[in-house]
mmCIF file of C-alpha atoms and ligand atoms in Angstrom:
data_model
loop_
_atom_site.group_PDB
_atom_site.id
_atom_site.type_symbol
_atom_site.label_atom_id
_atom_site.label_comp_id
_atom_site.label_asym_id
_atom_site.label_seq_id
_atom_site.Cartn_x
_atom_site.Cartn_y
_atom_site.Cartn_z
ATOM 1 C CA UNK A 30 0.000 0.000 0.000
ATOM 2 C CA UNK A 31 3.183 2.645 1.159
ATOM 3 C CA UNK A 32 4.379 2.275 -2.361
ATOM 4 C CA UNK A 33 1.228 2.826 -4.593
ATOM 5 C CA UNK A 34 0.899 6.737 -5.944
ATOM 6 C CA UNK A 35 -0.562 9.486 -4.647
ATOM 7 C CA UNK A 36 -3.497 10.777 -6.917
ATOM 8 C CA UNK A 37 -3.997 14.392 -7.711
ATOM 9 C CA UNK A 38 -7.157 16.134 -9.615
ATOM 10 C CA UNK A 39 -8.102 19.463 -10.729
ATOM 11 C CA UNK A 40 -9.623 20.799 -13.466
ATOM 12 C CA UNK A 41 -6.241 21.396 -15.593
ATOM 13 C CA UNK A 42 -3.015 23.401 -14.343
ATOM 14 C CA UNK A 43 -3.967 24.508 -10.758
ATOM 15 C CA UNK A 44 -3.469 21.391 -8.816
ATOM 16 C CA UNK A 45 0.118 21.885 -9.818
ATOM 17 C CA UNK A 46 0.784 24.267 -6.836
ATOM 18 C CA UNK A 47 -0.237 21.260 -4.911
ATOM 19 C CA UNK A 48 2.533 19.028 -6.799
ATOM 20 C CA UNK A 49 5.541 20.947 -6.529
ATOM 21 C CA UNK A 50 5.006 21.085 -3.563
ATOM 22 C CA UNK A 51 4.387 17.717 -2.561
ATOM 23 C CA UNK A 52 7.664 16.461 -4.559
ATOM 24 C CA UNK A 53 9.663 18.973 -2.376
ATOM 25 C CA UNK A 54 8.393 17.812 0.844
ATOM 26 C CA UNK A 55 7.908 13.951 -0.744
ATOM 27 C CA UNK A 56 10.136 13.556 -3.233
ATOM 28 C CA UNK A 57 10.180 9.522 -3.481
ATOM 29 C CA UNK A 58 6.634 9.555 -3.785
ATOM 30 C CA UNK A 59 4.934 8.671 -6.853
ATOM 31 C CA UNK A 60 2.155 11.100 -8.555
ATOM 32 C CA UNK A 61 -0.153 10.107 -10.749
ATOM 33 C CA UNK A 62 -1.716 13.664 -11.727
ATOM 34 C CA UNK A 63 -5.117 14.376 -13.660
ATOM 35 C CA UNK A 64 -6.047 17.786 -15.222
ATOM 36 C CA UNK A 65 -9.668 18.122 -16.649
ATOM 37 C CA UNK A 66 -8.133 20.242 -19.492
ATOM 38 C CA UNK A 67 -10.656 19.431 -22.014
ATOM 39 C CA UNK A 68 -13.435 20.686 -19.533
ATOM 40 C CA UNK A 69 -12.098 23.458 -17.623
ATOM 41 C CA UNK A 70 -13.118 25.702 -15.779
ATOM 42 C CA UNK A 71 -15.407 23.643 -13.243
ATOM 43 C CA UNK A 72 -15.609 27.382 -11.484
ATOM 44 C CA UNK A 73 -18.662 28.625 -13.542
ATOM 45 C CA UNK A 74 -20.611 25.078 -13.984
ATOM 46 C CA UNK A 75 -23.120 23.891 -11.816
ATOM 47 C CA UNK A 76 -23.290 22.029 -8.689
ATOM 48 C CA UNK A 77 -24.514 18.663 -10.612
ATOM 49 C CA UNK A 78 -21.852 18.891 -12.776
ATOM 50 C CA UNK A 79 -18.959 19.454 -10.593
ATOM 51 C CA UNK A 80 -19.912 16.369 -8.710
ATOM 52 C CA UNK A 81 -20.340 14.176 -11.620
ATOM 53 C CA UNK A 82 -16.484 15.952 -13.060
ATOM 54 C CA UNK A 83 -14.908 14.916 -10.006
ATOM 55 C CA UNK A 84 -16.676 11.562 -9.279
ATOM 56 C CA UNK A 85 -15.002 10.454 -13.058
ATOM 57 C CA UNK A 86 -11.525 12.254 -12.428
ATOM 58 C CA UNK A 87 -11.174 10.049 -8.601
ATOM 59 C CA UNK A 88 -12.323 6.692 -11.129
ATOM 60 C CA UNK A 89 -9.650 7.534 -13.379
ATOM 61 C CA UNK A 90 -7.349 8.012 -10.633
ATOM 62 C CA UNK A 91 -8.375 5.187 -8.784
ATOM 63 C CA UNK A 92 -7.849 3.046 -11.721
ATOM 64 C CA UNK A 93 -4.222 3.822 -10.936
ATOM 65 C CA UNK A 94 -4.677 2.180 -8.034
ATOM 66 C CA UNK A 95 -3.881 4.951 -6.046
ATOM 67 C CA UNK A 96 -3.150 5.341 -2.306
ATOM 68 C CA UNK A 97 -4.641 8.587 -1.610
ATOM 69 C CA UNK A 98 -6.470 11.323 -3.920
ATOM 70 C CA UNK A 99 -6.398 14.852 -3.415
ATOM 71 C CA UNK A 100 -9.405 17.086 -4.836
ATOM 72 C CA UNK A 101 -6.498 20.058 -5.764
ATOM 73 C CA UNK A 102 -9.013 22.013 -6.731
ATOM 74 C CA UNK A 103 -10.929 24.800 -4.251
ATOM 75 C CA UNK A 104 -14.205 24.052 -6.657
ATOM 76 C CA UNK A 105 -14.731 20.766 -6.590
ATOM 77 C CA UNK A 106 -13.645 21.401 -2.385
ATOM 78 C CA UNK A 107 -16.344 23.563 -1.815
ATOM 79 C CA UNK A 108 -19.179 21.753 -4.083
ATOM 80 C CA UNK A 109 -18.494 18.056 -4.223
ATOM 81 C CA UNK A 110 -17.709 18.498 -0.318
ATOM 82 C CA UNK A 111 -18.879 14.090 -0.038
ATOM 83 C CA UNK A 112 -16.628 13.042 -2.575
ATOM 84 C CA UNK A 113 -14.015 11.453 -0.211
ATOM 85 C CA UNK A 114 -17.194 9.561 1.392
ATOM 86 C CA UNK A 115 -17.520 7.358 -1.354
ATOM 87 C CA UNK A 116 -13.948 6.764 -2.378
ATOM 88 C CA UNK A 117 -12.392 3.718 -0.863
ATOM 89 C CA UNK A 118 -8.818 5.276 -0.383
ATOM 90 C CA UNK A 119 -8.225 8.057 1.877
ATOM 91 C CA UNK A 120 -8.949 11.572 0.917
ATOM 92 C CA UNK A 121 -8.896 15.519 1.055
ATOM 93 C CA UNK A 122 -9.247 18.017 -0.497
ATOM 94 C CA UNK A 123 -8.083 21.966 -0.417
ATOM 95 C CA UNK A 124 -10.464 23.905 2.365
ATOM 96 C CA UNK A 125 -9.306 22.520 6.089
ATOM 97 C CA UNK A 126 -5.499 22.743 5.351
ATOM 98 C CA UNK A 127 -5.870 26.607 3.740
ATOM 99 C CA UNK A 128 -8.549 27.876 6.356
ATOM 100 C CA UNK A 129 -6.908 26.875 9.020
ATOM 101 C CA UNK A 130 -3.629 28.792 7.410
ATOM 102 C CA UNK A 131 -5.656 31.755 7.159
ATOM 103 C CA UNK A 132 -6.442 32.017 10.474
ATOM 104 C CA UNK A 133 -3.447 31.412 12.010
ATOM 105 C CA UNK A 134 -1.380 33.963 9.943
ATOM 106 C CA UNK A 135 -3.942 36.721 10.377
ATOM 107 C CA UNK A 136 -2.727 39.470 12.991
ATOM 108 C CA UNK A 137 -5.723 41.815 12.126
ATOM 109 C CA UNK A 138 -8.634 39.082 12.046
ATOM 110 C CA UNK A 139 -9.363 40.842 8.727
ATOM 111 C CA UNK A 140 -9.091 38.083 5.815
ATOM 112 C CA UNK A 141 -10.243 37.390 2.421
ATOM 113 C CA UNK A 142 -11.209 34.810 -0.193
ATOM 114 C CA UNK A 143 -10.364 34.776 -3.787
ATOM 115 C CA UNK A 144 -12.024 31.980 -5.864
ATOM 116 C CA UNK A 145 -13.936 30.963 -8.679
ATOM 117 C CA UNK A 146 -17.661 32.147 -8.664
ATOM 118 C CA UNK A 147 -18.760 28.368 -7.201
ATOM 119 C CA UNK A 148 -16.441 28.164 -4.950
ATOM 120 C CA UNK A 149 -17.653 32.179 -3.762
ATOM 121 C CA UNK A 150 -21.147 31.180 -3.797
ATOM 122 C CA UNK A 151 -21.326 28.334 -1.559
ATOM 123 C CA UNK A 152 -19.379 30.147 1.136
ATOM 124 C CA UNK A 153 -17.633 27.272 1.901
ATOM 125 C CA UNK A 154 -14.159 29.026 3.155
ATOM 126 C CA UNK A 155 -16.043 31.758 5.242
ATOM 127 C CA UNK A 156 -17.821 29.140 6.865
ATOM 128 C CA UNK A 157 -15.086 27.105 7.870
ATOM 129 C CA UNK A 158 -13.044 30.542 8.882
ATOM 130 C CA UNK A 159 -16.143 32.053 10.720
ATOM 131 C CA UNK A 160 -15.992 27.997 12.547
ATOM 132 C CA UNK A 161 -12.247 28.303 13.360
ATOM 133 C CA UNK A 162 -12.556 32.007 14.756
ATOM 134 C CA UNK A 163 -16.253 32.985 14.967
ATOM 135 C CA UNK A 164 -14.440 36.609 15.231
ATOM 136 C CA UNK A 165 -12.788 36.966 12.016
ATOM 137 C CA UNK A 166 -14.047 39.063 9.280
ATOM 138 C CA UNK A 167 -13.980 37.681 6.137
ATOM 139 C CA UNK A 168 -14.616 39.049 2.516
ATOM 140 C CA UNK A 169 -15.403 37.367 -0.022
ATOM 141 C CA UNK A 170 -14.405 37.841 -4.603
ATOM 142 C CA UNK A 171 -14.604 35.855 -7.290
ATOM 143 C CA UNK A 172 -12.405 35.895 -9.883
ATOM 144 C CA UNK A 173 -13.732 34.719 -12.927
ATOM 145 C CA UNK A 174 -11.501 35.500 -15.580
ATOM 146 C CA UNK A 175 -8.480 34.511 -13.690
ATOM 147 C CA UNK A 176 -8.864 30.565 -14.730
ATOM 148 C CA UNK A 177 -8.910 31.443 -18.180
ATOM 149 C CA UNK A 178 -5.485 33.868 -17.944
ATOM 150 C CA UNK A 179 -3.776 30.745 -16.269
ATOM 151 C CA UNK A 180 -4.906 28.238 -18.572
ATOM 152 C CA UNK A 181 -3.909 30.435 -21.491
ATOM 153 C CA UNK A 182 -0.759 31.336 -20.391
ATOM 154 C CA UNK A 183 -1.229 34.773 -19.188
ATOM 155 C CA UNK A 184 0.666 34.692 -15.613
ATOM 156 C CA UNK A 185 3.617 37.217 -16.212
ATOM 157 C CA UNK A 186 3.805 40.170 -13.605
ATOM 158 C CA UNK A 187 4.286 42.637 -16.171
ATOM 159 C CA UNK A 188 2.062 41.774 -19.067
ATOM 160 C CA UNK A 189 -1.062 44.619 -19.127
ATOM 161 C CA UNK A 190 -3.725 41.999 -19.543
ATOM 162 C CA UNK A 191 -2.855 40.498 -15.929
ATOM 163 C CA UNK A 192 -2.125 43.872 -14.097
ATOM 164 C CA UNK A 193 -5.662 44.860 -15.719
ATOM 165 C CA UNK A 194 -7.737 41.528 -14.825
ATOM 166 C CA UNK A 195 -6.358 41.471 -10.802
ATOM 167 C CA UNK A 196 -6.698 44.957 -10.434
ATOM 168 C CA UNK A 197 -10.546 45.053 -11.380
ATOM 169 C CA UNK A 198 -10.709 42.202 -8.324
ATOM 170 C CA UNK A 199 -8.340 42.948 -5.922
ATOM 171 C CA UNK A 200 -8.014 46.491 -5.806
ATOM 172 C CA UNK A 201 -10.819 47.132 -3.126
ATOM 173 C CA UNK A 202 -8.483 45.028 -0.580
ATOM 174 C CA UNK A 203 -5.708 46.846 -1.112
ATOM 175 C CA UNK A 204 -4.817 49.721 1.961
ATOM 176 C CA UNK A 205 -7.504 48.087 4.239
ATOM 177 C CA UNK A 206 -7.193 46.142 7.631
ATOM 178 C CA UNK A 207 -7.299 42.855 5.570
ATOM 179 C CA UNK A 208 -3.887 41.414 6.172
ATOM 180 C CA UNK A 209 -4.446 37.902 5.055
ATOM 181 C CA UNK A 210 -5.948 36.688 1.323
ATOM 182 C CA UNK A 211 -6.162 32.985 0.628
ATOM 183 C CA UNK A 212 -5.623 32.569 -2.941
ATOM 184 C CA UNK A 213 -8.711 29.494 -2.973
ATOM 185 C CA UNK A 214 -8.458 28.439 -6.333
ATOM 186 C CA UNK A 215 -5.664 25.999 -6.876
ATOM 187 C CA UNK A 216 -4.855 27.802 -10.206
ATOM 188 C CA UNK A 217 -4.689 31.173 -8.587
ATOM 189 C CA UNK A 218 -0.633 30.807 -7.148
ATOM 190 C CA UNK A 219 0.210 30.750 -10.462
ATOM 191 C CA UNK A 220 -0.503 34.440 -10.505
ATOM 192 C CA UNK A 221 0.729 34.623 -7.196
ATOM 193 C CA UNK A 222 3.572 37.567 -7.988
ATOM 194 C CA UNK A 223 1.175 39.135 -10.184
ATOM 195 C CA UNK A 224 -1.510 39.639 -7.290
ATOM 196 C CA UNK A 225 1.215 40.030 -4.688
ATOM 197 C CA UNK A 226 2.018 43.212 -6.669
ATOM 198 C CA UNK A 227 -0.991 44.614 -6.600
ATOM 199 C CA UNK A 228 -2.094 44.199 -2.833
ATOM 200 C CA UNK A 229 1.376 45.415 -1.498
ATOM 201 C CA UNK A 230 4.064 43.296 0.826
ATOM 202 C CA UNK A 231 2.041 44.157 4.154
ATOM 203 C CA UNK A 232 -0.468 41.164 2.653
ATOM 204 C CA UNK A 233 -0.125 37.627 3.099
ATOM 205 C CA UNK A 234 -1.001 35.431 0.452
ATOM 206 C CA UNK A 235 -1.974 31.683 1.223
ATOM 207 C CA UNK A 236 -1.492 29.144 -1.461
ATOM 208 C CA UNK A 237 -4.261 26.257 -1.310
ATOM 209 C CA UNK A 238 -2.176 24.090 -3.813
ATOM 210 C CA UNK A 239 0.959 24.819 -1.165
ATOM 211 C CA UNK A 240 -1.131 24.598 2.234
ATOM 212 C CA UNK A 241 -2.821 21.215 1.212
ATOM 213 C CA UNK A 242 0.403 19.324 0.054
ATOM 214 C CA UNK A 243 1.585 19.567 3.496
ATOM 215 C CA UNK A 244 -1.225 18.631 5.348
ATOM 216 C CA UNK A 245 -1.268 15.180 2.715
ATOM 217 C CA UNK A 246 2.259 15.103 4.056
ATOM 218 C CA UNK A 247 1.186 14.986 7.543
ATOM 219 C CA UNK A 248 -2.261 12.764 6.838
ATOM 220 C CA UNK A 249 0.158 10.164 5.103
ATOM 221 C CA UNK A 250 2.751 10.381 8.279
ATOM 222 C CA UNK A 251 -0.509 9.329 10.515
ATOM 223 C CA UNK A 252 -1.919 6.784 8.765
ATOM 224 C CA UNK A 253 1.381 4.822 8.192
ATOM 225 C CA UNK A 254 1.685 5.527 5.002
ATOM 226 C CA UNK A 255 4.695 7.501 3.518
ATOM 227 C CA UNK A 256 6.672 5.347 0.948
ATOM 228 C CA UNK A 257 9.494 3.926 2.202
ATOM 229 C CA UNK A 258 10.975 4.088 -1.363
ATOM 230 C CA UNK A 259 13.973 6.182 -1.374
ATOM 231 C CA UNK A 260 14.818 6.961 -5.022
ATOM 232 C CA UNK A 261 13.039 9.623 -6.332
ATOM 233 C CA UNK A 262 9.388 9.586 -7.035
ATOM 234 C CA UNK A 263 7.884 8.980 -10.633
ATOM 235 C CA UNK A 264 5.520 11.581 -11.628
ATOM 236 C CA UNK A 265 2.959 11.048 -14.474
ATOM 237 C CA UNK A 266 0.272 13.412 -15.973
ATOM 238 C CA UNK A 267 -2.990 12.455 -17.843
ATOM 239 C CA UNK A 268 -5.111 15.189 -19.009
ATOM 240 C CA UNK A 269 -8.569 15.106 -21.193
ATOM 241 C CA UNK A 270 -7.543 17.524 -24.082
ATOM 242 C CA UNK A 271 -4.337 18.161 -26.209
ATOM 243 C CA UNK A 272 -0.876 17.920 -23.970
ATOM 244 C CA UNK A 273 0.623 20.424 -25.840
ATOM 245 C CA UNK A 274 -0.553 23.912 -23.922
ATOM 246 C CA UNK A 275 -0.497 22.018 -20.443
ATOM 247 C CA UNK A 276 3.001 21.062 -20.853
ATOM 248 C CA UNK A 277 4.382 24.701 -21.673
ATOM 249 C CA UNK A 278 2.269 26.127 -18.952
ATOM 250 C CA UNK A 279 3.172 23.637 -16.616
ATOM 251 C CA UNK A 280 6.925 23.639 -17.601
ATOM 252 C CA UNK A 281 7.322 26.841 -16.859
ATOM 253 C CA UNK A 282 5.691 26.496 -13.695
ATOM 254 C CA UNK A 283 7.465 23.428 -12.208
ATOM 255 C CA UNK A 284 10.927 25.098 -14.211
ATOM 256 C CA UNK A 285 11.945 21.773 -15.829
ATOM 257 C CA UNK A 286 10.741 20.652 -19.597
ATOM 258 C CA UNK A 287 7.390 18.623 -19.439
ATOM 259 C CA UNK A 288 7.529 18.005 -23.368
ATOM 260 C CA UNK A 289 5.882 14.831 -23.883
ATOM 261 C CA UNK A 290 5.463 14.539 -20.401
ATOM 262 C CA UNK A 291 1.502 14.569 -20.609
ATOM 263 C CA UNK A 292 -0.928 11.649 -21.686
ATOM 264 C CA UNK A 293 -4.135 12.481 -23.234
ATOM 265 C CA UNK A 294 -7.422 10.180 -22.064
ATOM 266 C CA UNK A 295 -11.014 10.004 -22.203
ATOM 267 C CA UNK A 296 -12.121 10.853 -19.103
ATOM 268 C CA UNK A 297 -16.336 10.030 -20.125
ATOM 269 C CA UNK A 298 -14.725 6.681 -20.565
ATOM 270 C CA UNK A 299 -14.853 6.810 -16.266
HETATM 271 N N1 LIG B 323 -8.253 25.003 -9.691
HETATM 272 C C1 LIG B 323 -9.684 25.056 -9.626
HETATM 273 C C2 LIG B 323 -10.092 25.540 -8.233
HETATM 274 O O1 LIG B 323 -9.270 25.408 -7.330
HETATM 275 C C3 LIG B 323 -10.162 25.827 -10.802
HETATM 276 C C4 LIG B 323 -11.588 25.765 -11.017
HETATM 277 C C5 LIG B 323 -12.036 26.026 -12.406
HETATM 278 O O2 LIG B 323 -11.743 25.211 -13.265
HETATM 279 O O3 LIG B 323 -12.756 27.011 -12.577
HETATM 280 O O4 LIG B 323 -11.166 26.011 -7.983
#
């Protein structure tokens, strides 16, 4: 069981922040990664089919035979909330590990929540917050045209399109007593020095993909499970739509060369 993969999903590139992350703090752990590229965003669908998406990208995974799967996506998180109930391995997804960072970095007790408009609309992270710390205040934007920039490309500090698209969201948190945003869309780190920019240093950004790859770290640790492998992990990625813009996105993002790194599958075949 120590030595089967972990299994990561998300709707395309996002769930990446939770990778490189994971193969710093795991690196002889085996990935198998899925990225719904051929169906993204999840953000603006509805609840029915955000459930059925992720109920077929945990089959696929789980016909890797999988020790774990992670739900790297704040979406599917927030919506499909009894996934893990049904899956027969263990399970989490992004909201626990990143609420709970929220609230312990915030010195103000001012926070807020970036993430896609389903994720915004069911509340789910200013519930949990408001349950940790009943006096936080929390605020609440979604972002829906920041999937789109990511999964085109468009993450560079200094093009105009980017500075333009965060400004129109962030730009009412900036010189306010919010000291703490949690970036809740797994794709939204990629953008991470882009929004960082535009809020100012005084604001701490926390990275969902990041926060949740060490909390899987400590989750295996309990349970017994942490390969006892100690050559480096093989990683593999399987996504539902051509490799090619996946791999240059996510090459640049992981900073090695994912040519031909990428698989391409059926995913209503699950
Ligand atoms: N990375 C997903 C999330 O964390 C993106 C959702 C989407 O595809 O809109 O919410």
């Amino acid at each position: 069981m120590k030595n089967k993969a972990i299994g990561v999903f998300d709707s395309g590139l996002g769930g990446l922040t939770a990778v490189k992350e994971l193969v710093k703090c795991l690196p002889c752990e085996n990935i198998v990664y899925f990225g719904d590229t051929g169906r993204v965003p999840y953000g603006t669908r509805s609840k029915e089919t955000i459930i059925k998406y992720a109920a077929q990208d945990a089959k696929f995974l789980l016909s890797h035979n999988v020790k774990m799967i992670i739900a790297a996506c704040g979406t599917v998180s927030s919506v499909a909330s009894s996934l893990g109930e049904s899956l027969p391995v263990k399970f989490t997804g992004v909201l626990e590990p990143t609420a709970l960072a929220c609230a312990n970095a915030t010195q103000s007790g001012h926070v807020a929540i970036l993430g896609t408009s389903a994720t915004i609309n069911s509340h789910s992270y200013k519930k949990l917050l408001e349950k940790i710390n009943p006096d936080l205040k929390v605020y609440e934007q979604d972002c829906p045209l920041f999937v789109p920039l990511v999964e085109n490309g468009f993450t560079d500090k200094n093009d105009i399109i980017v500075r333009s698209v965060i400004e129109r969201y962030v730009s009412q948190f900036k010189d306010t007593q919010i000291d703490t945003i949690i970036l809740g869309c797994t794709h939204y780190p990629l953008l991470k020095a882009a929004i960082g920019e535009a809020l100012g240093e005084n604001v701490k950004l926390i990275d969902s993909g990041y926060e949740t790859a060490l909390y899987t770290k400590k989750l295996l640790e309990e349970q017994n499970l942490i390969s006892d492998r100690n050559t480096e992990g093989v990683r593999e990625f399987y996504v539902s739509d051509t490799p090619h813009n996946f791999e240059v996105v996510a090459g640049r993002f992981l900073g090695k060369d994912m040519k031909s790194t990428a698989t391409r599958i059926d995913i209503e075949n699950y």
